[in-house]
Coordinates of C-alpha atoms and ligand atoms in Angstrom, one line a residue:
X944 CA 30.6 -20.4 -52.5
X945 CA 29.9 -17.2 -49.6
X946 CA 30.8 -14.3 -51.3
X947 CA 32.9 -13.4 -48.2
X948 CA 34.3 -17.4 -48.7
X949 CA 35.0 -16.1 -51.8
X950 CA 36.5 -12.3 -50.9
X951 CA 39.0 -14.6 -48.9
X952 CA 40.2 -16.7 -52.1
X953 CA 40.9 -14.0 -54.5
X954 CA 42.6 -12.4 -51.6
X955 CA 44.6 -14.8 -51.5
X956 CA 45.1 -15.8 -55.2
X957 CA 46.0 -12.1 -55.7
X958 CA 48.6 -12.8 -53.5
X959 CA 50.0 -15.2 -54.1
X960 CA 49.5 -14.1 -58.1
X961 CA 51.9 -11.0 -56.7
X962 CA 54.5 -13.1 -55.1
X963 CA 54.4 -15.1 -58.5
X964 CA 54.8 -12.6 -61.2
X965 CA 57.1 -9.8 -58.0
X966 CA 59.6 -13.1 -58.4
X967 CA 59.3 -14.0 -61.8
X968 CA 60.1 -10.5 -62.8
X969 CA 63.0 -11.1 -60.5
X970 CA 64.7 -13.6 -61.4
X971 CA 64.4 -12.6 -65.5
X972 CA 66.2 -10.0 -64.1
X973 CA 68.6 -12.1 -61.9
X974 CA 68.2 -10.2 -58.3
X975 CA 64.4 -12.7 -57.4
X976 CA 64.5 -11.2 -53.9
X977 CA 64.7 -7.2 -55.0
X978 CA 61.5 -8.5 -57.6
X979 CA 59.6 -10.3 -55.2
X980 CA 60.1 -7.3 -52.1
X981 CA 58.9 -5.2 -54.6
X982 CA 56.1 -7.0 -55.3
X983 CA 55.3 -7.4 -52.1
X984 CA 55.2 -3.6 -50.9
X985 CA 53.2 -2.3 -53.7
X986 CA 50.7 -5.1 -52.3
X987 CA 51.2 -3.3 -49.1
X988 CA 50.3 0.6 -50.4
X989 CA 47.6 -1.1 -52.2
X990 CA 46.4 -3.1 -49.1
X991 CA 47.4 0.9 -46.9
X992 CA 44.9 3.1 -49.0
X993 CA 41.8 0.2 -49.5
X994 CA 42.7 1.0 -45.0
X995 CA 42.9 4.4 -45.5
X996 CA 39.3 5.1 -47.5
X997 CA 37.7 2.5 -45.3
X998 CA 38.8 4.5 -42.4
X999 CA 38.4 8.1 -43.6
X1000 CA 35.1 7.0 -44.5
X1001 CA 34.1 5.5 -40.9
X1002 CA 34.5 8.3 -39.9
X1003 CA 32.5 10.8 -42.9
X1004 CA 29.8 8.1 -42.8
X1005 CA 27.1 10.8 -42.0
X1006 CA 27.5 12.6 -44.7
X1007 CA 29.7 10.3 -46.9
X1008 CA 29.6 7.2 -49.6
X1009 CA 31.2 3.9 -48.9
X1010 CA 33.8 3.5 -51.1
X1011 CA 33.6 2.3 -54.6
X1012 CA 35.8 -1.7 -53.8
X1013 CA 35.9 -5.1 -54.0
X1014 CA 37.0 -7.8 -52.6
X1015 CA 37.8 -8.7 -49.3
X1016 CA 37.5 -4.9 -48.2
X1017 CA 33.7 -4.8 -50.2
X1018 CA 33.4 -7.6 -47.8
X1019 CA 33.2 -4.9 -44.8
X1020 CA 32.4 -1.9 -45.5
X1021 CA 29.1 -3.8 -46.4
X1022 CA 28.8 -5.4 -43.3
X1023 CA 29.3 -2.6 -42.0
X1024 CA 27.0 -1.0 -43.3
X1025 CA 24.0 -4.1 -42.7
X1026 CA 25.5 -3.0 -38.7
X1027 CA 24.9 0.3 -38.8
X1028 CA 21.5 0.2 -40.7
X1029 CA 20.6 -2.3 -37.8
X1030 CA 21.8 0.2 -35.0
X1031 CA 19.9 3.7 -36.7
X1032 CA 16.7 1.6 -37.1
X1033 CA 17.1 0.2 -33.3
X1034 CA 17.6 3.3 -32.3
X1035 CA 15.1 5.1 -34.3
X1036 CA 12.6 2.5 -31.8
X1037 CA 14.0 3.3 -28.7
X1038 CA 14.2 7.2 -29.3
X1039 CA 10.4 6.8 -30.2
X1040 CA 8.9 4.8 -27.2
X1041 CA 11.1 7.0 -25.4
X1042 CA 9.0 9.7 -26.8
X1043 CA 5.4 7.0 -26.5
X1044 CA 6.8 6.4 -23.0
X1045 CA 6.5 10.2 -21.7
X1046 CA 3.3 10.8 -23.1
X1047 CA 1.6 8.5 -22.1
X1048 CA 3.1 8.9 -18.4
X1049 CA 2.4 13.0 -19.1
X1050 CA -1.3 12.0 -19.2
X1051 CA -1.3 10.0 -16.5
X1052 CA -4.1 11.0 -14.4
X1053 CA -1.7 10.3 -11.0
X1054 CA 1.9 11.4 -10.3
X1055 CA 4.8 8.6 -10.7
X1056 CA 8.0 9.6 -9.0
X1057 CA 11.0 7.1 -9.3
X1058 CA 13.3 7.1 -6.4
X1059 CA 16.7 5.0 -6.1
X1060 CA 17.8 2.7 -3.3
X1061 CA 18.8 6.4 -1.2
X1062 CA 15.8 7.7 -1.9
X1063 CA 17.1 9.9 -3.7
X1064 CA 13.8 11.1 -6.8
X1065 CA 15.6 9.9 -10.0
X1066 CA 12.9 11.2 -12.8
X1067 CA 8.7 12.1 -12.0
X1068 CA 6.2 13.3 -14.5
X1069 CA 4.2 16.0 -15.1
X1070 CA 1.1 15.2 -12.5
X1071 CA 3.4 14.4 -9.5
X1072 CA 5.5 17.8 -10.4
X1073 CA 2.1 18.9 -9.9
X1074 CA 0.8 17.3 -6.6
X1075 CA 4.2 17.9 -5.0
X1076 CA 4.9 21.3 -6.2
X1077 CA 8.5 19.7 -7.4
X1078 CA 10.7 20.8 -9.7
X1079 CA 12.7 19.2 -12.8
X1080 CA 16.3 22.1 -12.3
X1081 CA 16.1 21.3 -8.0
X1082 CA 14.9 18.5 -7.5
X1083 CA 15.8 15.4 -9.4
X1084 CA 18.5 13.9 -6.6
X1085 CA 16.8 15.0 -3.8
X1086 CA 16.5 13.3 -1.2
X1087 CA 12.4 12.0 -1.0
X1088 CA 12.0 12.9 2.9
X1089 CA 13.4 16.4 2.3
X1090 CA 11.1 17.6 0.2
X1091 CA 7.7 15.7 1.9
X1092 CA 8.1 16.1 5.4
X1093 CA 5.1 14.9 6.8
X1094 CA 5.8 13.4 9.6
X1095 CA 2.7 10.5 8.6
X1096 CA 4.3 9.8 4.9
X1097 CA 8.1 9.6 6.1
X1098 CA 7.2 7.2 9.0
X1099 CA 5.5 5.1 6.0
X1100 CA 8.4 5.4 4.1
X1101 CA 11.0 4.2 6.8
X1102 CA 8.8 1.3 7.5
X1103 CA 8.0 -1.9 5.0
X1104 CA 5.0 -2.3 4.8
X1105 CA 3.5 -0.6 1.7
X1106 CA 0.4 -3.0 1.0
X1107 CA -1.6 0.6 1.7
X1108 CA -1.0 4.1 0.8
X1109 CA -0.7 7.0 3.1
X1110 CA -2.9 9.6 2.8
X1111 CA -1.4 13.2 3.6
X1112 CA -2.3 17.1 4.1
X1113 CA 0.1 18.8 2.4
X1114 CA 1.3 21.7 4.6
X1115 CA 0.6 24.1 1.6
X1116 CA -2.4 23.2 0.8
X1117 CA -5.2 24.0 1.6
X1118 CA -8.1 21.6 1.9
X1119 CA -5.9 19.1 -0.4
X1120 CA -5.2 15.3 0.4
X1121 CA -2.9 12.9 -1.3
X1122 CA -2.3 9.3 -1.6
X1123 CA 0.9 7.7 -1.4
X1124 CA 1.8 4.8 -2.9
X1125 CA 5.6 3.5 -2.7
X1126 CA 5.3 0.5 -5.1
X1127 CA 9.5 -1.7 -4.6
X1128 CA 10.4 -3.0 -7.8
X1129 CA 14.8 -3.9 -9.0
X1130 CA 17.4 -3.6 -7.4
X1131 CA 15.9 -1.5 -3.9
X1132 CA 15.0 1.1 -6.7
X1133 CA 10.4 2.6 -5.0
X1134 CA 7.6 3.7 -7.4
X1135 CA 6.0 6.2 -5.5
X1136 CA 2.6 6.7 -7.3
X1137 CA -0.1 10.2 -5.9
X1138 CA -2.7 10.0 -6.3
X1139 CA -4.7 13.7 -5.9
X1140 CA -7.5 12.4 -2.9
X1141 CA -9.3 15.5 -2.4
X1142 CA -12.7 14.6 -3.2
X1143 CA -13.2 11.3 -1.9
X1144 CA -12.2 12.3 1.4
X1145 CA -13.8 15.3 1.1
X1146 CA -17.2 12.7 0.3
X1147 CA -16.4 10.4 2.8
X1148 CA -16.4 14.1 5.7
X1149 CA -19.8 15.1 3.7
X1150 CA -21.0 11.2 4.6
X1151 CA -19.8 10.9 8.3
X1152 CA -21.6 14.3 8.9
X1153 CA -24.7 13.1 7.6
X1154 CA -24.8 10.4 9.7
X1155 CA -23.8 11.8 12.9
X1156 CA -26.1 15.4 11.5
X1157 CA -29.0 12.4 11.1
X1158 CA -28.4 10.6 14.6
X1159 CA -28.6 13.6 16.4
X1160 CA -31.7 14.5 15.2
X1161 CA -33.6 11.4 15.3
X1162 CA -32.5 10.9 18.8
X1163 CA -34.7 13.7 20.2
X1164 CA -37.9 12.7 18.8
X1165 CA -36.7 9.0 19.3
X1166 CA -36.4 9.8 23.9
X1167 CA -39.8 10.2 23.7
X1168 CA -41.5 7.7 22.0
X1169 CA -39.7 6.3 23.9
X1170 CA -41.5 7.7 26.4
X1171 CA -44.4 7.4 25.8
X1172 CA -44.5 4.1 25.5
X1173 CA -43.2 3.3 28.7
X1174 CA -45.2 5.8 29.8
X1175 CA -47.7 3.5 28.0
X1176 CA -46.6 0.5 29.1
X1177 CA -47.2 1.0 32.8
X1178 CA -51.3 2.0 32.0
X1179 CA -52.4 -0.9 35.0
X1180 CA -55.8 0.9 32.4
X1181 CA -54.2 -0.4 29.0
X1182 CA -56.2 -2.6 27.4
X1183 CA -54.8 -6.6 27.7
X1184 CA -54.5 -6.6 23.3
X1185 CA -52.2 -3.8 23.1
X1186 CA -50.1 -5.3 26.2
X1187 CA -48.3 -7.7 22.7
X1188 CA -48.0 -4.7 20.7
X1189 CA -46.3 -2.2 23.0
X1190 CA -44.1 -3.9 23.6
X1191 CA -42.7 -5.0 21.1
X1192 CA -42.8 -1.7 20.4
X1193 CA -40.9 -1.1 23.1
X1194 CA -38.5 -3.6 22.9
X1195 CA -37.8 -1.9 18.7
X1196 CA -37.4 1.2 19.9
X1197 CA -35.4 0.2 22.6
X1198 CA -33.1 -1.3 19.1
X1199 CA -33.5 1.9 17.6
X1200 CA -31.9 3.7 20.5
X1201 CA -29.2 1.1 19.9
X1202 CA -28.5 2.0 17.0
X1203 CA -27.9 5.5 17.5
X1204 CA -26.0 5.6 20.3
X1205 CA -23.7 3.3 18.0
X1206 CA -23.9 5.7 15.2
X1207 CA -23.2 8.5 16.9
X1208 CA -20.2 6.9 19.1
X1209 CA -19.0 5.5 15.9
X1210 CA -19.2 9.1 13.8
X1211 CA -17.1 11.1 17.3
X1212 CA -15.0 7.6 16.7
X1213 CA -14.2 8.5 12.2
X1214 CA -13.8 13.2 13.1
X1215 CA -10.1 12.4 13.5
X1216 CA -7.3 9.5 12.9
X1217 CA -5.6 11.5 15.6
X1218 CA -4.6 8.5 18.9
X1219 CA -5.5 9.7 21.4
X1220 CA -3.1 10.0 24.7
X1221 CA -5.5 9.7 28.1
X1222 CA -5.1 8.7 31.0
X1223 CA -3.2 5.0 32.7
X1224 CA -6.7 2.8 33.6
X1225 CA -6.9 1.1 35.7
X1226 CA -8.0 -2.7 34.0
X1227 CA -8.9 -4.8 37.4
X1228 CA -12.0 -2.0 38.2
X1229 CA -13.4 -2.2 35.4
X1230 CA -13.4 -5.5 34.7
X1231 CA -14.9 -6.1 38.2
X1232 CA -18.1 -3.5 36.5
X1233 CA -17.8 -5.5 33.4
X1234 CA -18.7 -8.4 35.0
X1235 CA -21.8 -7.1 37.6
X1236 CA -22.8 -5.6 34.0
X1237 CA -22.8 -9.4 32.9
X1238 CA -24.1 -10.9 36.3
X1239 CA -27.5 -8.3 35.6
X1240 CA -28.3 -9.4 32.4
X1241 CA -31.4 -10.9 33.5
X1242 CA -30.1 -14.5 31.4
X1243 CA -26.1 -15.1 31.4
X1244 CA -23.8 -16.6 31.0
X1245 CA -23.6 -19.2 34.6
X1246 CA -20.1 -19.0 35.2
X1247 CA -18.2 -15.4 34.8
X1248 CA -14.9 -15.1 35.0
X1249 CA -11.7 -12.5 35.9
X1250 CA -7.6 -13.8 35.4
X1251 CA -5.8 -10.2 35.9
X1252 CA -2.3 -12.0 35.8
X1253 CA -0.8 -7.8 35.7
X1254 CA 0.0 -5.3 37.1
X1255 CA 0.0 -2.6 35.0
X1256 CA -1.9 -0.3 33.8
X1257 CA -3.3 1.1 30.4
X1258 CA -2.7 4.5 28.8
X1259 CA -5.8 5.5 26.9
X1260 CA -9.3 7.7 26.9
X1261 CA -11.7 5.6 29.4
X1262 CA -14.9 5.9 28.1
X1263 CA -13.7 5.2 24.9
X1264 CA -12.3 1.6 26.2
X1265 CA -15.5 1.3 28.6
X1266 CA -17.4 1.2 25.6
X1267 CA -14.8 -1.0 23.7
X1268 CA -14.4 -3.4 26.2
X1269 CA -18.0 -3.5 27.2
X1270 CA -18.8 -4.1 23.6
X1271 CA -16.6 -7.0 24.0
X1272 CA -18.1 -8.5 26.7
X1273 CA -21.2 -7.5 26.3
X1274 CA -21.3 -10.3 23.2
X1275 CA -19.8 -12.5 24.8
X1276 CA -22.5 -12.8 26.9
X1277 CA -25.1 -12.4 24.4
X1278 CA -24.1 -14.7 22.0
X1279 CA -23.5 -18.3 25.5
X1280 CA -25.8 -19.9 26.4
X1281 CA -26.4 -19.5 30.7
X1282 CA -25.0 -23.0 30.3
X1283 CA -22.3 -21.4 29.2
X1284 CA -18.9 -19.7 30.3
X1285 CA -17.5 -16.2 29.8
X1286 CA -14.0 -15.2 31.0
X1287 CA -12.1 -11.7 30.6
X1288 CA -8.7 -11.3 31.2
X1289 CA -5.4 -9.0 31.1
X1290 CA -2.1 -9.5 31.0
X1291 CA 1.7 -7.6 29.8
X1292 CA 4.1 -8.8 28.3
X1293 CA 7.5 -7.8 25.9
X1294 CA 4.5 -7.5 23.0
X1295 CA 3.1 -5.6 25.7
X1296 CA -0.8 -5.3 26.8
X1297 CA -3.5 -7.9 25.7
X1298 CA -7.2 -7.9 26.9
X1299 CA -9.5 -11.5 25.3
X1300 CA -12.3 -12.5 26.1
X1301 CA -13.4 -15.6 25.8
X1302 CA -16.6 -17.6 25.5
X1303 CA -18.2 -20.5 25.1
X1304 CA -20.8 -19.0 22.7
X1305 CA -22.4 -20.9 19.4
X1306 CA -18.7 -19.6 17.9
X1307 CA -18.1 -18.3 14.3
X1308 CA -17.9 -19.7 10.7
X1309 CA -14.0 -18.7 9.8
X1310 CA -16.0 -16.9 6.4
X1311 CA -17.7 -14.3 8.2
X1312 CA -14.1 -14.2 10.1
X1313 CA -12.7 -11.2 8.1
X1314 CA -15.6 -8.5 7.4
X1315 CA -16.7 -9.3 11.6
X1316 CA -15.3 -5.6 12.6
X1317 CA -17.4 -4.1 8.8
X1318 CA -20.4 -2.2 10.1
X1319 CA -23.4 -3.4 9.9
X1320 CA -22.2 -6.7 9.7
X1321 CA -24.0 -10.0 10.6
X1322 CA -23.0 -13.7 11.1
X1323 CA -26.7 -14.2 11.8
X1324 CA -29.0 -11.1 11.3
X1325 CA -32.2 -12.6 12.6
X1326 CA -30.1 -13.9 15.8
X1327 CA -28.4 -10.8 15.9
X1328 CA -31.8 -8.1 16.3
X1329 CA -33.5 -11.0 18.1
X1330 CA -30.2 -10.0 21.2
X1331 CA -30.5 -6.0 20.2
X1332 CA -27.6 -6.6 18.7
X1333 CA -27.1 -3.4 16.0
X1334 CA -23.8 -4.7 14.4
X1335 CA -21.5 -2.0 14.9
X1336 CA -20.4 -2.8 18.0
X1337 CA -16.8 -4.6 16.2
X1338 CA -16.9 -1.5 14.6
X1339 CA -16.5 0.9 16.8
X1340 CA -14.1 -1.8 18.4
X1341 CA -11.5 -1.6 16.0
X1342 CA -11.9 2.1 15.5
X1343 CA -11.2 2.3 19.7
X1344 CA -8.2 0.6 19.4
X1345 CA -7.1 1.5 15.9
X1346 CA -7.3 5.1 18.1
X1347 CA -5.7 3.3 20.2
X1348 CA -2.1 1.4 18.4
X1349 CA -3.7 -1.4 18.8
X1350 CA -5.4 -4.4 16.9
X1351 CA -8.0 -6.5 17.2
X1352 CA -7.5 -10.2 17.1
X1353 CA -10.3 -13.1 16.9
X1354 CA -10.4 -17.0 17.1
X1355 CA -13.2 -18.8 17.5
X1356 CA -14.7 -21.6 16.0
X1357 CA -18.7 -22.6 15.3
X1358 CA -20.3 -24.5 18.4
X1359 CA -17.5 -24.2 20.7
X1360 CA -17.2 -20.5 21.1
X1361 CA -14.3 -17.7 20.8
X1362 CA -12.1 -15.9 21.8
X1363 CA -11.5 -11.3 21.3
X1364 CA -8.1 -10.6 22.2
X1365 CA -7.2 -6.1 21.9
X1366 CA -3.4 -6.5 21.6
X1367 CA -1.4 -3.3 22.7
X1368 CA 1.7 -1.9 22.7
X1369 CA 4.4 -1.5 25.0
X1370 CA 4.0 1.9 24.7
X1371 CA 0.5 2.4 25.8
X1372 CA 1.7 0.4 29.0
X1373 CA 2.5 1.9 32.3
X1374 CA 3.7 -1.4 34.7
X1375 CA 3.1 -0.3 38.4
X1376 CA 6.2 0.5 40.0
X1377 CA 6.1 3.2 37.5
X1378 CA 2.5 3.9 38.2
X1379 CA 3.9 4.6 41.9
X1380 CA 7.0 6.3 41.6
X1381 CA 4.1 8.3 38.8
X1382 CA 2.4 8.5 41.8
X1383 CA 4.4 10.1 44.0
X1384 CA 6.2 12.6 42.2
Ligands
ADP2321 P1 -23.9 -7.3 17.1 O1 -24.3 -5.9 18.0 O2 -24.9 -7.1 15.6 O3 -23.4 -8.0 18.1 P2 -21.5 -6.3 16.5 O4 -21.0 -6.1 15.3 O5 -21.2 -6.3 18.4 O6 -23.0 -6.8 16.5 O7 -20.9 -8.5 16.4 C1 -20.9 -8.6 14.6 C2 -21.6 -10.5 14.1 O8 -20.5 -11.2 15.2 C3 -23.0 -10.2 15.6 O9 -23.6 -10.0 15.0 C4 -22.3 -12.4 15.8 O10 -23.3 -12.2 14.9 C5 -20.6 -11.5 15.4 N1 -20.6 -11.7 17.1 C6 -19.5 -11.1 17.2 N2 -19.4 -11.8 18.5 C7 -20.5 -12.4 19.1 C8 -19.7 -13.4 19.9 N3 -18.3 -13.5 21.2 N4 -20.0 -14.7 19.5 C9 -19.8 -15.1 18.5 N5 -20.6 -14.3 17.5 C10 -20.6 -13.0 17.3

């Protein structure tokens, strides 16, 4: 039998004994009910004494030993002692875990800030305090936007796409760049991860400067070499055996010139990430010039069409938009045979303005599409080189579109052709009625 069950039987037996003895003694003296009442009162008093001892011990259990009572009371005390021990064990484990967590987050090289659904600071680690200048006394409970007011971060937090971090340059930090990434979790809570990326940004700047400087330095000697090759090529006294190698040298010099020109252009575009303002551009006039350029090529698609579905103007930098569109048109012409066709189209809808260049050329296998805008990425390096491509054209297009708040969409089928579409936001579009009112203002 379980000790608890045994104790309950004992208690019941004791009560029964009390009733029997009380009424027995009462019966002997001729007052059985009074005898029973006395016995039950004594029993109740004994229960109350035990209850008092238990209650006293519960209040002082941190320093007092449990009372030494048997029976049901002893069982209850044993249960309380067990529960108390278990609670103390779990509490100690929890405290240990919290200490370890605090120590590990303090040792993290990155800052961590916990924000509630109202974007208020709930907790932050030491690194976050250092990087974001947060104070434990005043900043807990503050809204993060009130402490970090950089427009890029405020825009990032207000949006819903947290897949990529945002890099900010805090107003008070000299040459300090911070990368901030929001990770949503739980019920609307946010984890804000902060890291110092100043070193990476400095290295990136050094790399950009190096490429820009090297390209500029290479341009002058190359211009001289190209000039001499041009002169030599036109010399009637040139030995016939040298004609072919000289033509190849001129071709390669032209390729190098185009690579250097594109590198310089890319470095210029990368100099700032700021969006350009620009002026209203006439896309009809621009596409007609691009069409002429295509037709001036020695080999070009037979059918070169232009479709202008809107008179709305695109607000942007003329040189950058011309460079991006001409890169797309140039590619379409390069990778489409003389029998193929090429179409440029400009249209405007609720989503903004769109410029598409479609061709019926060689097309691109789907696995290459995600990497097309990387620098020097070529689907078929041999073919690209043969056509004089620098491998930088689409990287330039991507940068120009980024600076205009636009995106590039590529749809292509191997052997059937490709369509490269530049999408511009509505803010970049100036409808003709507005354009006229601007012109007459
Ligand atoms: P490239 O100077 O080599 O043309 P780009 O950056 O302009 O470099 O293009 C990258 C690669 O994308 C090209 O090498 C080519 O393989 C592919 N490509 C670009 N445009 C087209 C097109 N219209 N049709 C087929 N392939 C294309």
